[in-house]
Coordinates of C-alpha atoms and ligand atoms in Angstrom, one line a residue:
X1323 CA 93.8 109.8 113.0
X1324 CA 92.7 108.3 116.0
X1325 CA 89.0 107.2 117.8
X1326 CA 87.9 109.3 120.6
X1327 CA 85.7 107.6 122.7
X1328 CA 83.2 109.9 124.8
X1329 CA 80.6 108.3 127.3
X1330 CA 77.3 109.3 126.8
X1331 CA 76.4 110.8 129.9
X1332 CA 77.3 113.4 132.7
X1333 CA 79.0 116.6 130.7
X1334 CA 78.1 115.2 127.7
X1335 CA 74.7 116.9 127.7
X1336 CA 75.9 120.1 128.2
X1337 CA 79.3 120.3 126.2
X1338 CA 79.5 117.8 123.7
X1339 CA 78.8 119.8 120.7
X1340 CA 82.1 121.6 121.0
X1341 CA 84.4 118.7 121.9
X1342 CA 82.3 116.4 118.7
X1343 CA 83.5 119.2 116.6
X1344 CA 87.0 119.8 118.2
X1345 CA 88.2 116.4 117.6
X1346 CA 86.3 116.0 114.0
X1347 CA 88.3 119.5 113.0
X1348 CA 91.5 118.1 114.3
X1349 CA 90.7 115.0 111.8
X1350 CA 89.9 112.5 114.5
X1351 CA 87.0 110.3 114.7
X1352 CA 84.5 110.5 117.6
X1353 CA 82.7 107.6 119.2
X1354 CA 79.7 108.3 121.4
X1355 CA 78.9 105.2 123.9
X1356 CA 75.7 103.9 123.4
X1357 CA 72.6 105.3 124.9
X1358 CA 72.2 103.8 128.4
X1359 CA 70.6 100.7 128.7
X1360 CA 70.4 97.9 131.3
X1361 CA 73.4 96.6 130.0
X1362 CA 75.3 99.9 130.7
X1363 CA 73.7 100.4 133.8
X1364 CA 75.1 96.5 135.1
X1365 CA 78.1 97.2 133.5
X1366 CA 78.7 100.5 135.4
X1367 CA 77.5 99.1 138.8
X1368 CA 79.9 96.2 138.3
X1369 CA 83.0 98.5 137.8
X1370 CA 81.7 101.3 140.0
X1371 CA 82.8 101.8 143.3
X1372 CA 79.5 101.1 145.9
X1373 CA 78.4 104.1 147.4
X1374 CA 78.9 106.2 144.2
X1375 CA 75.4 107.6 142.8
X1376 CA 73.5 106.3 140.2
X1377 CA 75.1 109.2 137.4
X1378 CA 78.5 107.6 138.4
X1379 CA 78.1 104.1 138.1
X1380 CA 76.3 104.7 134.8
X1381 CA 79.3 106.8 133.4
X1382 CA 81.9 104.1 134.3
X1383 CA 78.7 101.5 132.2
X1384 CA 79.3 103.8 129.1
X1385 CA 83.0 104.2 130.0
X1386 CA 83.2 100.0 129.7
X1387 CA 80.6 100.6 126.5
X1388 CA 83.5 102.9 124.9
X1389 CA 86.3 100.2 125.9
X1390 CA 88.1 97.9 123.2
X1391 CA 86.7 99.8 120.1
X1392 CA 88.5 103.0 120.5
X1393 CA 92.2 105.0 121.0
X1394 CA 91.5 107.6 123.8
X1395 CA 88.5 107.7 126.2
X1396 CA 87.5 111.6 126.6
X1397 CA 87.2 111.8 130.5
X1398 CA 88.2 115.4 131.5
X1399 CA 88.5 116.6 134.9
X1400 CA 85.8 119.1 134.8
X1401 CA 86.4 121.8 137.8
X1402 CA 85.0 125.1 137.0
X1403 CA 83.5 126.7 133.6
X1404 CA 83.1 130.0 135.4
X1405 CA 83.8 133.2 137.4
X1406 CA 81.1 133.4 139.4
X1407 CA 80.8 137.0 140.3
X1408 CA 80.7 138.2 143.0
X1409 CA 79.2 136.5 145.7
X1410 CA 81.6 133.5 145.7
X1411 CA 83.4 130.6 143.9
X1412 CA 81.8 127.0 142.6
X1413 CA 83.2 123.7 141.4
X1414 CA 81.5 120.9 139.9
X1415 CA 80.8 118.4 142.5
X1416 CA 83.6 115.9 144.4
X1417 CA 83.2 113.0 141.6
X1418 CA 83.2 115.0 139.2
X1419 CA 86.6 116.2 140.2
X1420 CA 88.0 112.8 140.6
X1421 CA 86.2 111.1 137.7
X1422 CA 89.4 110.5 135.8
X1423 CA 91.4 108.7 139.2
X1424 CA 87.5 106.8 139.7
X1425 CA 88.0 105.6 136.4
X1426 CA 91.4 104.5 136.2
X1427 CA 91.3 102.9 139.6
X1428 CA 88.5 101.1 139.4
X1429 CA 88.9 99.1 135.6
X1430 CA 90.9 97.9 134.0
X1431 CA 92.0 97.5 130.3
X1432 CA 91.1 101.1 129.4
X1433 CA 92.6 102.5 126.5
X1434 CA 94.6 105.9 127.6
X1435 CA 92.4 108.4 129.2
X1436 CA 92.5 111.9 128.0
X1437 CA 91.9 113.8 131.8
X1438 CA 92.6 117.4 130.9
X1439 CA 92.1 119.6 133.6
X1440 CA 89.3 121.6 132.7
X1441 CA 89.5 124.9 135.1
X1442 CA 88.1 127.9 133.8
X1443 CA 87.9 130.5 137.1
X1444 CA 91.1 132.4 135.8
X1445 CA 88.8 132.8 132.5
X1446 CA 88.0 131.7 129.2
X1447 CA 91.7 131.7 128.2
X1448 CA 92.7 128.9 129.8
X1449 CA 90.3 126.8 127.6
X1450 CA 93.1 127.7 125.2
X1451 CA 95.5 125.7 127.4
X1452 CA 92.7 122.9 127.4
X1453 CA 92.7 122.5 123.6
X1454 CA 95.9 123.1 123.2
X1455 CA 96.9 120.3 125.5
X1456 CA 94.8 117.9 123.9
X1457 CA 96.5 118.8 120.5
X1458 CA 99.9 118.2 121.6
X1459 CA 98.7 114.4 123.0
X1460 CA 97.3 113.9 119.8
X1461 CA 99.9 115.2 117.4
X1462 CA 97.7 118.6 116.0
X1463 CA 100.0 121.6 115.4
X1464 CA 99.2 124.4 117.3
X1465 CA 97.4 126.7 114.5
X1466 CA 95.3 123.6 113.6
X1467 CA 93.8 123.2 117.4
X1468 CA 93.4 127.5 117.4
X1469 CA 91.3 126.9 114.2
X1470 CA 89.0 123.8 115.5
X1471 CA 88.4 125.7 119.1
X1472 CA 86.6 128.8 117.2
X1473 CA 84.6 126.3 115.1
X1474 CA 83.7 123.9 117.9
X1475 CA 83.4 127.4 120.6
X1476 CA 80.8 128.5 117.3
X1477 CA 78.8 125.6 117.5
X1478 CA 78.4 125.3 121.2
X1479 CA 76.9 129.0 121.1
X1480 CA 74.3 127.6 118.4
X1481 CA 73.7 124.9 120.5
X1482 CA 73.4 127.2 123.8
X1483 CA 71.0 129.1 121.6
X1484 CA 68.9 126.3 120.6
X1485 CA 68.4 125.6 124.0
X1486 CA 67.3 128.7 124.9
X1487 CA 64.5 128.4 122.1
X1488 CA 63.1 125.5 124.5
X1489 CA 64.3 123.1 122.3
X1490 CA 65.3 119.8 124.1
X1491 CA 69.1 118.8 124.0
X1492 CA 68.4 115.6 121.8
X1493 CA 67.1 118.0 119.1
X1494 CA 69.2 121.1 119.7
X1495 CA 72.4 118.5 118.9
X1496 CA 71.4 117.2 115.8
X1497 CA 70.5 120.7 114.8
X1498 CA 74.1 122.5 116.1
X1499 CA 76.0 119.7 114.7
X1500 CA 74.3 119.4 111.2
X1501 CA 74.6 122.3 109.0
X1502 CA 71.4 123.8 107.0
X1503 CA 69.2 122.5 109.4
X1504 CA 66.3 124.6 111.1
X1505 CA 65.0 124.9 114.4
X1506 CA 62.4 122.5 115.5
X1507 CA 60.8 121.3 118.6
X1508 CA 59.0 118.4 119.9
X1509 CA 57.7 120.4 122.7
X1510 CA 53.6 120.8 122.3
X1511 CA 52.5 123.7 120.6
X1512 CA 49.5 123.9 122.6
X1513 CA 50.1 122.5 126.2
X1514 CA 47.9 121.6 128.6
X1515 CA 50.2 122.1 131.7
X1516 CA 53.8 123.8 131.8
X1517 CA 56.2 122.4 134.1
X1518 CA 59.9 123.4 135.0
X1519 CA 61.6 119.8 135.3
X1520 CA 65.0 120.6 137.0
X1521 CA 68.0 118.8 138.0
X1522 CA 71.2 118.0 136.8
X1523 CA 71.2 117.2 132.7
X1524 CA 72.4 113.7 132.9
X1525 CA 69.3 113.0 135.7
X1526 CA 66.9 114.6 133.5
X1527 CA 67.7 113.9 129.9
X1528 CA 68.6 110.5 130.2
X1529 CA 65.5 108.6 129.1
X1530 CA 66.5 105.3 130.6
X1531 CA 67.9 106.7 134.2
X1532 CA 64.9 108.9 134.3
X1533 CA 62.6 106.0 132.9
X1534 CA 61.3 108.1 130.4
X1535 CA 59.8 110.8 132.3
X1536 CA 59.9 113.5 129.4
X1537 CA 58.3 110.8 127.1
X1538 CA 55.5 110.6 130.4
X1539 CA 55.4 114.3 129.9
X1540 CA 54.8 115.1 126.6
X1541 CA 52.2 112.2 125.9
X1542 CA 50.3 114.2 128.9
X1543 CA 50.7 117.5 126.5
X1544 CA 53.1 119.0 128.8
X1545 CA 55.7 121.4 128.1
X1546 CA 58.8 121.1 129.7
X1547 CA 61.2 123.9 131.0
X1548 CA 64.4 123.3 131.9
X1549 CA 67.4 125.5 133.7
X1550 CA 69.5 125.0 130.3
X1551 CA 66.9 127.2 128.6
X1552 CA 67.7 129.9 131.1
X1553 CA 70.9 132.6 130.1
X1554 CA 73.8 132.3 132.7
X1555 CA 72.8 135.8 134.0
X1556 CA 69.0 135.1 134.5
X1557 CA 70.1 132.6 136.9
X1558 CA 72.8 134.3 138.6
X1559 CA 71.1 137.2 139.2
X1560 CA 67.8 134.7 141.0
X1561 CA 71.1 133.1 143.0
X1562 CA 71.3 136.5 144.3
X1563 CA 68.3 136.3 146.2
X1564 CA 69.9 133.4 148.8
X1565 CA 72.3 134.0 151.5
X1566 CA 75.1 132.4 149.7
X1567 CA 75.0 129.7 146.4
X1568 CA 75.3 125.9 146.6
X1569 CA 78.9 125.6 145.8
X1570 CA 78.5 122.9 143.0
X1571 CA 78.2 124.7 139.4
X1572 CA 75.2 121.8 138.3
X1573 CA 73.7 122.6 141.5
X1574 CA 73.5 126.4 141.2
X1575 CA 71.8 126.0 137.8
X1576 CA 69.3 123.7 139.1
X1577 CA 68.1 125.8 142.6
X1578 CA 68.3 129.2 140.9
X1579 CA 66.3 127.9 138.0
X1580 CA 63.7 127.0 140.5
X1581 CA 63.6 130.5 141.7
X1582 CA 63.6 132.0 138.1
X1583 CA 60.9 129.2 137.1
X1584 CA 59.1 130.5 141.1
X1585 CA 58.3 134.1 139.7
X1586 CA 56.7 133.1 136.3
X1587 CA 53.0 133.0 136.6
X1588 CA 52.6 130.8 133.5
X1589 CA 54.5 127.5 135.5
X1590 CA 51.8 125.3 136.6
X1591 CA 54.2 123.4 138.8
X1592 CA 58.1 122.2 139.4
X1593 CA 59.2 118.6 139.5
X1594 CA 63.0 117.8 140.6
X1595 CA 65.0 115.0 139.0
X1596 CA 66.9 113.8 142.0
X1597 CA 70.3 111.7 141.8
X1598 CA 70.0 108.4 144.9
X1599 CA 73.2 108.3 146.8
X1600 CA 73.9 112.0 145.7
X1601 CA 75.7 113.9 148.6
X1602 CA 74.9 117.9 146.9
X1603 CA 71.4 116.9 146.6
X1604 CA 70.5 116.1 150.1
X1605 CA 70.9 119.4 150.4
X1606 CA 69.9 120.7 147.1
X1607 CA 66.3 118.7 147.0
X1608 CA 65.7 120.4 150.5
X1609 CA 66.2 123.8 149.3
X1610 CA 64.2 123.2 146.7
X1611 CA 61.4 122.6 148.4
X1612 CA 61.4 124.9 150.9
X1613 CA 62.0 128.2 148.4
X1614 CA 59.2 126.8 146.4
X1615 CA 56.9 126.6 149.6
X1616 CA 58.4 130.0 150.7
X1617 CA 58.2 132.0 147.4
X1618 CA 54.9 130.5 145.8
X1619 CA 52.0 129.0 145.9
X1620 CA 53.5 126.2 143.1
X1621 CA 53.2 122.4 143.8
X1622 CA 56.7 121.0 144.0
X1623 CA 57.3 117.3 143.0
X1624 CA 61.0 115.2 143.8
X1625 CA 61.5 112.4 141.9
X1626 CA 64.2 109.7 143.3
X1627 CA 66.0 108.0 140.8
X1628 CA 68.0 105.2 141.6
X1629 CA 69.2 101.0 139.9
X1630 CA 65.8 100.0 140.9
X1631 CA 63.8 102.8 139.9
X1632 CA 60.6 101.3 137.8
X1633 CA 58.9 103.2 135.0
X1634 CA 55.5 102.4 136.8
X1635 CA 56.5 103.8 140.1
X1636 CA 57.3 107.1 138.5
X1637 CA 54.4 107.2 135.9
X1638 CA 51.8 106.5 138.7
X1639 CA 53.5 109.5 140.9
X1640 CA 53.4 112.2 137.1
X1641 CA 49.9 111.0 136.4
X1642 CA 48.5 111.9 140.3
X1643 CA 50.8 115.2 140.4
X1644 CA 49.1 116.1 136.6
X1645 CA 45.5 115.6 137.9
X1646 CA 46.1 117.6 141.0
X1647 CA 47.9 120.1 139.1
X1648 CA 44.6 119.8 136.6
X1649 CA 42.3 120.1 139.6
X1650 CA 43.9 123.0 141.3
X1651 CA 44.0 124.6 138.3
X1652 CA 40.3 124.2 138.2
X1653 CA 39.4 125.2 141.3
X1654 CA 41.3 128.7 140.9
Ligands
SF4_1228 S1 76.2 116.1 141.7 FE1 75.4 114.3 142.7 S2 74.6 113.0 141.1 FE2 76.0 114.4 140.2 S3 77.9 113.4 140.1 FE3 77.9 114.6 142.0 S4 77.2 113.2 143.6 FE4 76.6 112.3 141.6

């Protein structure tokens, strides 16, 4: 048996309910780094090359938070989850792609890094060759890995369901990965304001990187929408709309999220979570704005996050977009 370390950050909010359950049904114990903290966040900007972004330096912080107590560290190299039809092909972003190399370069004393190539254009059976790599480096026999890939592939579809119940990922983990348990949701029953709150997952659901903006949220009895409540094909088919897509899988979900979340007359208003130092969102943020100004009449919000980024700073900025989404909705 060994310990499989996995940081607490970038993928992990989308996929780690099947890889939690893939290595527990192989008979291996998972660790999950700690939730980020400024001790992370030093740690990570430390180890981390300069001009990464914020998300990057933090995962190298939970990478160092991982090293020491366990066998493996869980770093694949995540390059594509999907054919994207057909108006063109996506990756996940640069860093992503050379997250493993970042890793290995730049610390040292790391256990062995686990950097399967994780490239799914040619379709979902080469996920087969993904988990059946990872067996063979860890000693699994070949039926056992088939058997723990339909479990873990099961409970990232509950989990993927959950989601798209508008239940936060925090919640919809515990639920997917405990059995018996029943759907619940910390989102207000009765909110004052709904708000879609887009960006990539490890900007928006990371309470210490976002300073606790969700937390901001729901004390103001706002309900928060979020492209991972959204069905693949929902989004696709609002990608449609644009000339051509973004490229960057995390950036397609978020910009044609934004046009879903455009045409739904019950959003009050749309606040991006934006990465500092991140190259796809120069672009992304841009494009945000402008299809929100160009399709609607809906007040659009960025939100910077960066090492410095205060919880005041961004509270006072919520609380005067809430009142003049308040006001405007009084004065229509
Ligand atoms: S998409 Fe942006 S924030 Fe995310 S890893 Fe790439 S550069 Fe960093």
């Amino acid at each position: 048996m060994a310990k499989i370390g996995i940081p607490r950050t970038l993928a992990y909010f989308s996929y780690y309910p099947f890889w939690e359950t893939f290595f527990s049904q192989l008979g291996h114990e998972v660790v999950v780094s700690s939730p980020t903290s400024k001790a992370i966040l030093d740690k990570g900007v430390k180890e981390a090359v300069n001009d990464a972004c914020i998300p990057i330096k933090i995962y190298h912080g939970h990478v160092a938070d991982l090293a020491g107590r366990v066998d493996f560290i869980f770093c694949p190299r995540m390059v594509s989850v999907r054919k994207y039809g057909d108006f063109g092909t996506e990756t996940f972003c640069p860093k992503f792609l050379g997250l493993p190399d970042m890793v290995r370069l730049s610390m040292s004393e790391l256990p062995p890094i686990i950097d399967v190539r994780v490239d799914l254009k040619q379709g979902r059976k080469a996920m087969d060759q993904v988990c059946q790599e990872i067996g063979r480096l860890l000693g699994n026999p070949e039926k056992e890995v088939e058997s723990a890939q339909k479990k873990a592939t099961a409970v990232q579809k509950k989990y993927d369901r959950l989601l798209q119940q508008e239940i936060l990922p925090d919640e919809a983990m515990t639920m997917a990965l405990t059995p018996g348990a029943t759907p619940q949701s910390s989102q207000p029953v009765q909110p004052d304001l709904k708000i879609a709150v887009l960006g990539y997952p490890y900007t928006i659901y990371d309470h210490y990187l976002n300073v606790g903006l969700l937390s901001i949220l729901r004390k103001e009895n706002v309900k928060v929408y979020t492209q991972d409540m959204l069905r693949n094909k929902t989004m696709n088919k609002y990608g449609q709309t644009l000339p051509k897509n973004m490229f960057w899988y995390y950036s397609n979900r978020a910009v044609n999220a934004t046009l879903y979340y455009l045409d739904r007359p019950d959003i009050d208003g749309i606040i991006h979570v934006t990465a500092f130092a991140c190259g796809p969102d120069s672009m992304v943020d841009r494009l945000m704005e402008i299809e929100t100004h160009r399709r609607s009449k809906l007040p659009f919000l960025s939100v910077a996050i960066d090492e410095h980024t205060a919880e005041t700073g961004v509270r006072t900025r919520v609380e005067a977009f809430l009142d003049m989404l308040r006001y405007r909705r009084e004065s229509l």
